[in-house]
Amino acid sequence: MSPVNADEPYLAFWRERHLCTLTTLRPDGSPHVVPVGVTYDPASRVARVITDAATAKSAHIRAAGSAGARVAVCQVDGRRWATLEGRTHVVTDPARVADAVHRYAERYGRTPRENPTRVVLEIAVDRTLGHG
Protein backbone atom coordinates (compact mmCIF):
# COMPACT_ATOMS: atom_id res chain seq x y z
CA MET A 1 0.00 0.00 0.00
CA SER A 2 1.52 3.35 -0.92
CA PRO A 3 1.03 6.35 1.38
CA VAL A 4 -0.85 8.09 -1.40
CA ASN A 5 -3.33 5.21 -1.79
CA ALA A 6 -4.03 4.56 1.90
CA ASP A 7 -7.79 4.08 2.19
CA GLU A 8 -10.09 5.88 4.63
CA PRO A 9 -10.36 3.02 7.18
CA TYR A 10 -6.54 2.91 7.33
CA LEU A 11 -6.33 6.67 7.83
CA ALA A 12 -9.13 6.60 10.41
CA PHE A 13 -7.17 3.99 12.35
CA TRP A 14 -4.28 6.49 12.56
CA ARG A 15 -6.65 9.07 14.08
CA GLU A 16 -7.79 6.72 16.86
CA ARG A 17 -5.98 6.76 20.19
CA HIS A 18 -3.44 3.90 20.14
CA LEU A 19 -0.04 3.37 21.67
CA CYS A 20 2.53 2.73 18.96
CA THR A 21 6.07 1.45 18.63
CA LEU A 22 9.01 3.09 16.94
CA THR A 23 11.79 0.94 15.51
CA THR A 24 15.21 2.51 14.96
CA LEU A 25 18.52 0.78 14.32
CA ARG A 26 21.41 0.83 16.76
CA PRO A 27 24.93 1.41 15.39
CA ASP A 28 25.46 -2.39 15.35
CA GLY A 29 22.37 -2.81 13.14
CA SER A 30 20.17 -4.39 15.82
CA PRO A 31 16.62 -3.04 16.19
CA HIS A 32 15.68 -0.74 19.05
CA VAL A 33 11.89 -0.83 19.60
CA VAL A 34 10.20 1.53 22.06
CA PRO A 35 6.62 2.59 22.83
CA VAL A 36 5.68 6.06 21.54
CA GLY A 37 2.77 8.24 20.59
CA VAL A 38 2.57 8.95 16.85
CA THR A 39 0.58 11.40 14.78
CA TYR A 40 0.19 11.05 11.03
CA ASP A 41 -0.67 13.74 8.50
CA PRO A 42 -1.56 11.91 5.27
CA ALA A 43 -1.74 15.15 3.25
CA SER A 44 1.95 15.85 3.82
CA ARG A 45 2.83 12.15 4.40
CA VAL A 46 4.60 13.06 7.65
CA ALA A 47 4.40 11.08 10.87
CA ARG A 48 5.63 12.73 14.05
CA VAL A 49 6.96 11.45 17.36
CA ILE A 50 7.78 13.84 20.20
CA THR A 51 10.64 12.86 22.47
CA ASP A 52 13.56 14.20 24.47
CA ALA A 53 16.75 15.12 22.64
CA ALA A 54 18.76 12.82 24.93
CA THR A 55 16.87 9.58 24.18
CA ALA A 56 18.47 6.59 22.49
CA LYS A 57 16.00 6.87 19.60
CA SER A 58 17.12 10.46 18.97
CA ALA A 59 20.78 9.39 19.13
CA HIS A 60 20.23 6.55 16.65
CA ILE A 61 18.61 8.94 14.18
CA ARG A 62 21.28 11.63 14.58
CA ALA A 63 23.97 8.96 14.07
CA ALA A 64 22.56 8.29 10.59
CA GLY A 65 23.78 11.72 9.49
CA SER A 66 22.23 14.22 7.13
CA ALA A 67 20.46 11.55 5.07
CA GLY A 68 18.36 10.63 8.10
CA ALA A 69 17.51 7.16 9.34
CA ARG A 70 15.00 4.59 8.04
CA VAL A 71 12.44 3.88 10.76
CA ALA A 72 9.05 2.26 11.21
CA VAL A 73 6.16 3.15 13.49
CA CYS A 74 3.46 0.58 14.11
CA GLN A 75 0.20 0.29 16.00
CA VAL A 76 -2.01 -2.72 16.65
CA ASP A 77 -5.53 -3.29 17.92
CA GLY A 78 -6.59 -6.91 17.85
CA ARG A 79 -6.36 -8.08 14.24
CA ARG A 80 -5.99 -4.51 12.94
CA TRP A 81 -2.47 -3.21 12.52
CA ALA A 82 -0.79 -0.42 10.60
CA THR A 83 2.83 0.46 9.90
CA LEU A 84 4.31 3.64 8.48
CA GLU A 85 7.88 3.51 7.17
CA GLY A 86 10.17 6.28 6.04
CA ARG A 87 13.24 8.36 6.61
CA THR A 88 13.38 10.55 9.70
CA HIS A 89 15.37 13.42 11.13
CA VAL A 90 15.54 14.98 14.60
CA VAL A 91 13.94 18.43 14.39
CA THR A 92 14.62 21.09 17.02
CA ASP A 93 12.80 24.07 15.46
CA PRO A 94 10.51 25.38 18.26
CA ALA A 95 7.56 26.03 15.94
CA ARG A 96 7.68 22.51 14.49
CA VAL A 97 8.07 20.98 17.96
CA ALA A 98 5.05 23.00 19.18
CA ASP A 99 3.04 21.84 16.15
CA ALA A 100 3.92 18.22 16.95
CA VAL A 101 2.89 18.70 20.60
CA HIS A 102 -0.44 20.16 19.45
CA ARG A 103 -1.03 17.20 17.12
CA TYR A 104 -0.15 14.78 19.93
CA ALA A 105 -2.60 16.52 22.29
CA GLU A 106 -5.37 16.23 19.69
CA ARG A 107 -4.83 12.52 19.07
CA TYR A 108 -4.12 11.43 22.63
CA GLY A 109 -6.44 13.79 24.50
CA ARG A 110 -3.76 15.23 26.77
CA THR A 111 -1.02 17.81 26.57
CA PRO A 112 2.40 16.41 27.46
CA ARG A 113 4.34 18.01 30.30
CA GLU A 114 6.66 20.89 29.51
CA ASN A 115 10.08 19.76 28.33
CA PRO A 116 12.69 22.33 27.27
CA THR A 117 14.77 19.62 25.54
CA ARG A 118 11.87 18.18 23.54
CA VAL A 119 12.43 17.46 19.85
CA VAL A 120 10.24 15.99 17.15
CA LEU A 121 11.12 13.06 14.96
CA GLU A 122 9.58 13.85 11.58
CA ILE A 123 9.16 10.77 9.40
CA ALA A 124 8.76 11.28 5.65
CA VAL A 125 6.43 8.34 5.05
CA ASP A 126 7.14 6.44 1.84
CA ARG A 127 5.56 3.06 2.63
CA THR A 128 2.42 1.97 4.46
CA LEU A 129 1.47 -1.53 5.49
CA GLY A 130 -1.50 -2.83 7.37
CA HIS A 131 -4.41 -5.16 7.84
CA GLY A 132 -7.77 -4.51 9.18
PDB file of C-alpha atoms in Angstrom, residues 50-129:
ATOM      1  CA  ILE A  50       7.781  13.838  20.196  1.00  0.00           C
ATOM      2  CA  THR A  51      10.641  12.863  22.474  1.00  0.00           C
ATOM      3  CA  ASP A  52      13.562  14.199  24.473  1.00  0.00           C
ATOM      4  CA  ALA A  53      16.754  15.122  22.637  1.00  0.00           C
ATOM      5  CA  ALA A  54      18.760  12.817  24.932  1.00  0.00           C
ATOM      6  CA  THR A  55      16.873   9.582  24.181  1.00  0.00           C
ATOM      7  CA  ALA A  56      18.467   6.592  22.493  1.00  0.00           C
ATOM      8  CA  LYS A  57      15.997   6.873  19.603  1.00  0.00           C
ATOM      9  CA  SER A  58      17.124  10.455  18.971  1.00  0.00           C
ATOM     10  CA  ALA A  59      20.779   9.394  19.132  1.00  0.00           C
ATOM     11  CA  HIS A  60      20.225   6.552  16.650  1.00  0.00           C
ATOM     12  CA  ILE A  61      18.611   8.935  14.183  1.00  0.00           C
ATOM     13  CA  ARG A  62      21.281  11.627  14.579  1.00  0.00           C
ATOM     14  CA  ALA A  63      23.969   8.964  14.069  1.00  0.00           C
ATOM     15  CA  ALA A  64      22.559   8.288  10.587  1.00  0.00           C
ATOM     16  CA  GLY A  65      23.779  11.718   9.489  1.00  0.00           C
ATOM     17  CA  SER A  66      22.227  14.221   7.133  1.00  0.00           C
ATOM     18  CA  ALA A  67      20.460  11.555   5.067  1.00  0.00           C
ATOM     19  CA  GLY A  68      18.362  10.635   8.099  1.00  0.00           C
ATOM     20  CA  ALA A  69      17.505   7.158   9.340  1.00  0.00           C
ATOM     21  CA  ARG A  70      14.997   4.591   8.043  1.00  0.00           C
ATOM     22  CA  VAL A  71      12.437   3.879  10.757  1.00  0.00           C
ATOM     23  CA  ALA A  72       9.048   2.256  11.208  1.00  0.00           C
ATOM     24  CA  VAL A  73       6.158   3.152  13.494  1.00  0.00           C
ATOM     25  CA  CYS A  74       3.458   0.583  14.105  1.00  0.00           C
ATOM     26  CA  GLN A  75       0.196   0.290  15.995  1.00  0.00           C
ATOM     27  CA  VAL A  76      -2.005  -2.715  16.647  1.00  0.00           C
ATOM     28  CA  ASP A  77      -5.528  -3.288  17.924  1.00  0.00           C
ATOM     29  CA  GLY A  78      -6.588  -6.914  17.849  1.00  0.00           C
ATOM     30  CA  ARG A  79      -6.364  -8.078  14.242  1.00  0.00           C
ATOM     31  CA  ARG A  80      -5.985  -4.511  12.935  1.00  0.00           C
ATOM     32  CA  TRP A  81      -2.471  -3.212  12.518  1.00  0.00           C
ATOM     33  CA  ALA A  82      -0.795  -0.424  10.601  1.00  0.00           C
ATOM     34  CA  THR A  83       2.826   0.464   9.902  1.00  0.00           C
ATOM     35  CA  LEU A  84       4.310   3.643   8.480  1.00  0.00           C
ATOM     36  CA  GLU A  85       7.881   3.515   7.167  1.00  0.00           C
ATOM     37  CA  GLY A  86      10.173   6.278   6.035  1.00  0.00           C
ATOM     38  CA  ARG A  87      13.242   8.361   6.611  1.00  0.00           C
ATOM     39  CA  THR A  88      13.377  10.551   9.697  1.00  0.00           C
ATOM     40  CA  HIS A  89      15.365  13.422  11.135  1.00  0.00           C
ATOM     41  CA  VAL A  90      15.541  14.978  14.597  1.00  0.00           C
ATOM     42  CA  VAL A  91      13.944  18.434  14.388  1.00  0.00           C
ATOM     43  CA  THR A  92      14.616  21.092  17.020  1.00  0.00           C
ATOM     44  CA  ASP A  93      12.802  24.071  15.463  1.00  0.00           C
ATOM     45  CA  PRO A  94      10.509  25.384  18.263  1.00  0.00           C
ATOM     46  CA  ALA A  95       7.556  26.026  15.939  1.00  0.00           C
ATOM     47  CA  ARG A  96       7.682  22.505  14.489  1.00  0.00           C
ATOM     48  CA  VAL A  97       8.066  20.977  17.958  1.00  0.00           C
ATOM     49  CA  ALA A  98       5.055  23.002  19.178  1.00  0.00           C
ATOM     50  CA  ASP A  99       3.044  21.842  16.153  1.00  0.00           C
ATOM     51  CA  ALA A 100       3.924  18.220  16.946  1.00  0.00           C
ATOM     52  CA  VAL A 101       2.892  18.697  20.598  1.00  0.00           C
ATOM     53  CA  HIS A 102      -0.436  20.160  19.450  1.00  0.00           C
ATOM     54  CA  ARG A 103      -1.031  17.204  17.119  1.00  0.00           C
ATOM     55  CA  TYR A 104      -0.148  14.784  19.932  1.00  0.00           C
ATOM     56  CA  ALA A 105      -2.603  16.517  22.289  1.00  0.00           C
ATOM     57  CA  GLU A 106      -5.372  16.234  19.687  1.00  0.00           C
ATOM     58  CA  ARG A 107      -4.829  12.524  19.066  1.00  0.00           C
ATOM     59  CA  TYR A 108      -4.119  11.430  22.633  1.00  0.00           C
ATOM     60  CA  GLY A 109      -6.436  13.789  24.501  1.00  0.00           C
ATOM     61  CA  ARG A 110      -3.756  15.229  26.767  1.00  0.00           C
ATOM     62  CA  THR A 111      -1.020  17.806  26.567  1.00  0.00           C
ATOM     63  CA  PRO A 112       2.398  16.411  27.462  1.00  0.00           C
ATOM     64  CA  ARG A 113       4.345  18.008  30.296  1.00  0.00           C
ATOM     65  CA  GLU A 114       6.658  20.892  29.505  1.00  0.00           C
ATOM     66  CA  ASN A 115      10.080  19.758  28.330  1.00  0.00           C
ATOM     67  CA  PRO A 116      12.687  22.334  27.265  1.00  0.00           C
ATOM     68  CA  THR A 117      14.767  19.620  25.542  1.00  0.00           C
ATOM     69  CA  ARG A 118      11.871  18.183  23.541  1.00  0.00           C
ATOM     70  CA  VAL A 119      12.432  17.463  19.854  1.00  0.00           C
ATOM     71  CA  VAL A 120      10.244  15.987  17.150  1.00  0.00           C
ATOM     72  CA  LEU A 121      11.123  13.060  14.955  1.00  0.00           C
ATOM     73  CA  GLU A 122       9.581  13.848  11.578  1.00  0.00           C
ATOM     74  CA  ILE A 123       9.158  10.775   9.397  1.00  0.00           C
ATOM     75  CA  ALA A 124       8.762  11.284   5.648  1.00  0.00           C
ATOM     76  CA  VAL A 125       6.435   8.336   5.046  1.00  0.00           C
ATOM     77  CA  ASP A 126       7.141   6.438   1.836  1.00  0.00           C
ATOM     78  CA  ARG A 127       5.564   3.059   2.628  1.00  0.00           C
ATOM     79  CA  THR A 128       2.422   1.972   4.462  1.00  0.00           C
ATOM     80  CA  LEU A 129       1.473  -1.530   5.494  1.00  0.00           C
TER      81      LEU A 129
END
